[in-house]
Coordinates of C-alpha atoms in Angstrom, one line a residue:
X1 CA 39.2 24.3 -10.2
X2 CA 41.0 26.4 -7.7
X3 CA 44.5 25.5 -6.5
X4 CA 43.1 24.7 -3.1
X5 CA 40.5 22.3 -4.5
X6 CA 43.1 20.7 -6.7
X7 CA 45.4 20.1 -3.7
X8 CA 42.4 18.7 -1.7
X9 CA 41.6 16.3 -4.5
X10 CA 45.0 14.8 -4.2
X11 CA 44.6 14.0 -0.5
X12 CA 44.1 10.2 0.0
X13 CA 41.4 9.5 2.7
X14 CA 42.6 7.3 5.5
X15 CA 40.2 4.7 7.0
X16 CA 40.6 2.4 10.0
X17 CA 39.4 -1.1 8.9
X18 CA 38.3 -3.1 12.0
X19 CA 37.7 -6.7 11.0
X20 CA 39.0 -10.3 11.6
X21 CA 41.8 -11.6 9.4
X22 CA 41.7 -15.1 7.8
X23 CA 44.7 -16.6 6.2
X24 CA 42.7 -18.9 3.9
X25 CA 39.2 -18.4 2.7
X26 CA 38.2 -15.1 1.1
X27 CA 36.4 -12.9 3.7
X28 CA 36.7 -10.1 6.1
X29 CA 39.9 -8.1 6.3
X30 CA 41.5 -9.7 3.2
X31 CA 38.6 -8.4 1.1
X32 CA 38.4 -5.1 2.9
X33 CA 42.1 -4.3 2.3
X34 CA 41.9 -5.1 -1.4
X35 CA 38.6 -3.2 -2.2
X36 CA 39.3 -0.1 -0.2
X37 CA 42.8 0.2 -1.6
X38 CA 41.6 -0.2 -5.2
X39 CA 39.1 2.5 -4.5
X40 CA 41.9 5.0 -3.7
X41 CA 41.8 4.8 0.1
X42 CA 44.6 4.4 2.6
X43 CA 43.6 1.4 4.8
X44 CA 44.8 1.1 8.4
X45 CA 43.8 -2.4 9.5
X46 CA 42.8 -3.3 13.1
X47 CA 42.6 -7.1 13.2
X48 CA 40.1 -8.2 15.8
X49 CA 41.2 -11.8 15.5
X50 CA 43.5 -14.1 13.4
X51 CA 42.3 -17.3 11.8
X52 CA 44.3 -19.7 9.7
X53 CA 41.0 -20.5 7.9
X54 CA 37.5 -19.2 8.3
X55 CA 35.0 -21.0 10.5
X56 CA 33.1 -22.7 7.7
X57 CA 36.0 -25.1 7.3
X58 CA 36.1 -28.3 9.5
X59 CA 39.5 -27.2 10.9
X60 CA 40.5 -23.7 11.8
X61 CA 42.6 -21.8 14.4
X62 CA 41.5 -18.7 16.2
X63 CA 43.6 -16.0 18.0
X64 CA 41.7 -13.3 19.8
X65 CA 43.5 -9.9 19.7
X66 CA 41.5 -8.2 22.5
X67 CA 44.5 -8.2 25.0
X68 CA 46.5 -6.2 22.5
X69 CA 44.0 -3.7 21.1
X70 CA 44.3 -0.9 23.7
X71 CA 48.1 -0.8 23.2
X72 CA 47.7 -1.0 19.4
X73 CA 45.2 1.9 19.3
X74 CA 47.2 3.9 21.8
X75 CA 50.1 4.1 19.4
X76 CA 47.8 5.7 16.8
X77 CA 46.8 8.3 19.4
X78 CA 50.4 9.0 20.3
X79 CA 51.3 9.4 16.6
X80 CA 48.2 11.6 16.2
X81 CA 47.1 9.6 13.1
X82 CA 44.4 11.5 11.3
X83 CA 41.5 9.4 9.9
X84 CA 38.6 10.1 7.7
X85 CA 36.7 7.5 9.6
X86 CA 36.4 3.8 10.4
X87 CA 34.7 0.8 8.9
X88 CA 34.0 -2.0 11.4
X89 CA 32.8 -5.6 10.8
X90 CA 33.1 -8.7 13.0
X91 CA 33.8 -7.9 16.6
X92 CA 34.7 -10.9 18.8
X93 CA 33.9 -9.9 22.3
X94 CA 32.0 -7.5 24.6
X95 CA 35.3 -5.9 25.6
X96 CA 36.2 -5.3 21.9
X97 CA 33.0 -3.5 21.3
X98 CA 33.7 -1.4 24.4
X99 CA 37.2 -0.6 23.2
X100 CA 36.0 0.5 19.8
X101 CA 33.2 2.6 21.3
X102 CA 35.8 4.4 23.4
X103 CA 37.9 4.9 20.3
X104 CA 35.0 6.5 18.5
X105 CA 34.3 8.7 21.6
X106 CA 37.8 10.0 21.3
X107 CA 37.3 10.8 17.6
X108 CA 33.7 12.2 17.2
X109 CA 34.7 13.7 13.8
X110 CA 35.2 10.3 12.2
X111 CA 32.7 9.0 9.8
X112 CA 31.6 5.6 11.0
X113 CA 30.4 2.7 8.8
X114 CA 29.2 -0.4 10.7
X115 CA 28.5 -3.8 9.2
X116 CA 27.0 -5.5 12.3
X117 CA 28.4 -9.0 11.6
X118 CA 26.5 -10.9 14.3
X119 CA 23.9 -13.1 12.7
X120 CA 22.4 -14.6 9.5
X121 CA 19.7 -16.9 8.2
X122 CA 17.5 -16.2 11.3
X123 CA 20.2 -17.1 13.9
X124 CA 22.9 -15.1 15.7
X125 CA 26.5 -16.3 15.6
X126 CA 27.4 -18.7 18.5
X127 CA 30.0 -16.2 19.7
X128 CA 27.4 -13.4 20.2
X129 CA 25.8 -13.0 23.6
X130 CA 22.8 -10.9 24.6
X131 CA 25.2 -8.3 26.0
X132 CA 27.2 -8.1 22.7
X133 CA 24.0 -7.7 20.7
X134 CA 23.0 -4.8 23.0
X135 CA 26.4 -3.2 22.6
X136 CA 26.2 -3.6 18.8
X137 CA 22.9 -1.9 18.8
X138 CA 24.5 1.1 20.7
X139 CA 27.3 1.1 18.2
X140 CA 24.9 1.2 15.2
X141 CA 23.0 4.1 16.8
X142 CA 26.0 6.4 16.4
X143 CA 26.9 5.2 12.9
X144 CA 26.7 7.3 9.7
X145 CA 25.9 4.1 7.7
X146 CA 24.9 0.6 8.8
X147 CA 24.5 -2.4 6.5
X148 CA 22.6 -5.1 8.4
X149 CA 21.1 -8.3 6.8
X150 CA 17.6 -9.3 7.6
X151 CA 18.5 -11.2 10.8
X152 CA 20.8 -8.5 12.1
X153 CA 18.1 -5.9 11.5
X154 CA 15.7 -7.9 13.6
X155 CA 18.2 -8.2 16.4
X156 CA 18.9 -4.5 16.4
X157 CA 15.2 -3.7 16.6
X158 CA 14.4 -6.4 19.1
X159 CA 11.9 -7.9 16.7
X160 CA 11.2 -11.4 15.5
X161 CA 13.1 -12.5 12.4
X162 CA 10.7 -11.5 9.5
X163 CA 12.1 -14.1 7.0
X164 CA 12.8 -13.0 3.5
X165 CA 9.7 -12.1 1.6
X166 CA 9.3 -8.5 2.5
X167 CA 7.2 -6.0 0.5
X168 CA 8.6 -2.6 -0.2
X169 CA 6.3 -1.2 2.6
X170 CA 7.6 -3.7 5.1
X171 CA 11.2 -3.1 4.1
X172 CA 10.8 0.7 4.5
X173 CA 9.2 0.1 7.9
X174 CA 12.4 -1.7 9.0
X175 CA 14.6 1.0 7.6
X176 CA 12.5 3.7 9.3
X177 CA 12.8 1.9 12.6
X178 CA 16.6 1.6 12.2
X179 CA 16.9 5.3 11.4
X180 CA 14.8 6.1 14.5
X181 CA 17.5 4.3 16.5
X182 CA 20.0 6.9 15.4
X183 CA 21.9 5.6 12.4
X184 CA 22.0 8.3 9.7
X185 CA 21.8 5.9 6.7
X186 CA 20.8 2.2 6.4
X187 CA 21.2 -0.4 3.7
X188 CA 19.2 -3.5 4.4
X189 CA 20.8 -6.4 2.6
X190 CA 19.5 -9.6 1.1
X191 CA 15.7 -9.4 0.6
X192 CA 14.3 -12.3 -1.5
X193 CA 10.8 -12.2 -2.9
X194 CA 10.7 -15.4 -4.9
X195 CA 11.1 -13.8 -8.3
X196 CA 14.7 -14.8 -9.0
X197 CA 16.2 -11.6 -7.7
X198 CA 17.9 -10.4 -4.6
X199 CA 17.1 -6.9 -3.4
X200 CA 18.9 -4.4 -1.3
X201 CA 17.1 -1.4 0.2
X202 CA 18.4 2.0 1.2
X203 CA 17.0 4.9 3.2
X204 CA 18.7 7.8 5.0
X205 CA 18.2 11.1 6.7
X206 CA 18.5 12.9 3.4
X207 CA 18.0 9.9 1.1
X208 CA 14.5 8.7 0.0
X209 CA 13.7 5.0 0.1
X210 CA 15.1 3.1 -2.9
X211 CA 15.9 -0.4 -3.9
X212 CA 18.3 -2.2 -6.2
X213 CA 17.6 -5.7 -7.6
X214 CA 20.1 -8.2 -9.0
X215 CA 20.0 -11.9 -10.2
X216 CA 19.7 -14.4 -7.3
X217 CA 22.3 -17.1 -8.1
X218 CA 21.5 -20.7 -7.0
X219 CA 24.4 -20.9 -4.5
X220 CA 25.6 -19.0 -1.5
X221 CA 29.3 -18.2 -0.7
X222 CA 31.3 -17.1 2.3
X223 CA 32.4 -13.5 2.2
X224 CA 29.8 -12.1 -0.1
X225 CA 28.5 -9.7 2.7
X226 CA 32.0 -8.5 3.3
X227 CA 32.5 -7.8 -0.4
X228 CA 29.2 -5.9 -0.8
X229 CA 29.8 -3.9 2.4
X230 CA 33.4 -3.1 1.4
X231 CA 32.4 -1.7 -2.0
X232 CA 29.7 0.4 -0.4
X233 CA 32.0 1.6 2.4
X234 CA 34.7 2.5 -0.2
X235 CA 32.3 4.5 -2.2
X236 CA 30.9 6.2 0.9
X237 CA 34.4 7.4 2.0
X238 CA 35.0 8.6 -1.6
X239 CA 31.8 10.7 -1.2
X240 CA 29.8 8.7 -3.8
X241 CA 26.0 8.9 -3.5
X242 CA 24.8 5.8 -1.5
X243 CA 22.2 4.8 -4.1
X244 CA 24.9 4.6 -6.7
X245 CA 27.2 2.7 -4.3
X246 CA 24.5 0.2 -3.5
X247 CA 23.8 -0.5 -7.2
X248 CA 27.5 -0.9 -8.0
X249 CA 28.0 -3.2 -5.0
X250 CA 25.2 -5.5 -6.2
X251 CA 26.5 -5.6 -9.7
X252 CA 30.0 -6.4 -8.7
X253 CA 28.9 -9.0 -6.2
X254 CA 27.0 -10.9 -9.0
X255 CA 30.1 -10.8 -11.2
X256 CA 32.3 -12.1 -8.4
X257 CA 29.9 -14.9 -7.5
X258 CA 29.8 -16.0 -11.2
X259 CA 33.6 -15.9 -11.4
X260 CA 33.8 -17.9 -8.1
X261 CA 32.2 -21.0 -9.4
X262 CA 35.1 -21.6 -11.8
X263 CA 37.5 -21.8 -8.8
X264 CA 38.4 -25.1 -7.1
X265 CA 36.6 -25.5 -3.8
X266 CA 34.7 -22.2 -4.2
X267 CA 31.8 -23.1 -2.0
X268 CA 34.1 -23.6 1.0
X269 CA 36.8 -21.1 0.1
X270 CA 34.5 -18.1 -0.5
X271 CA 33.9 -15.4 -3.0
X272 CA 36.6 -14.7 -5.6
X273 CA 36.9 -11.0 -6.5
X274 CA 40.6 -10.4 -7.3
X275 CA 40.3 -10.0 -11.1
X276 CA 37.5 -7.5 -10.5
X277 CA 39.5 -5.1 -8.3
X278 CA 40.6 -2.9 -11.2
X279 CA 37.0 -2.6 -12.4
X280 CA 35.7 -1.9 -8.9
X281 CA 38.3 0.7 -8.3
X282 CA 37.7 2.4 -11.7
X283 CA 34.0 2.5 -11.1
X284 CA 34.3 4.1 -7.7
X285 CA 36.9 6.6 -8.9
X286 CA 34.6 7.6 -11.8
X287 CA 31.6 8.0 -9.5
X288 CA 33.7 10.0 -7.0
X289 CA 34.8 12.3 -9.8
X290 CA 31.2 12.9 -10.9
X291 CA 30.0 13.5 -7.3

């Protein structure tokens, strides 16, 4: 290895993580910070809201950070902070989506990973309006990687929710349509075919269609989508091939869900992943070294 390449390999990629922050209940920015840091990335958080607990609890508090975001991001511009890219999740208002679209306009060299957190199980979130869905579609059009679930894919495409039981051909048709919108790579999350497995599907401009299947556990947990997307995003920013990243994320998610059921109140609190961070980071670092 040349001296130049050796020095380049020691540079830590810096990523803006644009998500909400929950004080209790494992999800969103708490998961993102842990996973991306374990994977060898420097994480610069941009909280889109603060919650004392996530919204699956009967009581929670919510603070919208929209009024402060322009000033927050202006400081980064003044400091000329250099980023490898950004990874965005839940965005809480139409104005927020506009603010971040303008941020990406100012930094066209950034890689952009978008988890379009706006819907699940056939229904969009109560906070999401028609205008916000349109704006999210525009944001996804410019992304290097998007990670929609089945419901979000339907919204992005303006199609009816297809439910779960997609054939490979039907899944590839959805991925092709999302690629036609403009996204460079797409991972469609959470396909169930009634065979005891959950399937994720990938296709990209330079990536042939492929799937990964993992055991479907008999319970669902808050934050699992954030954990899956954070592992994939970490691997992406470390230049790991997306097919390997998707497989790793599925494997680690199953382990985390199995670990979670031993924790008190796990079905409310969310997915437990903390003891797996060393394993996740080691796996991503190994794959990055091999890339």
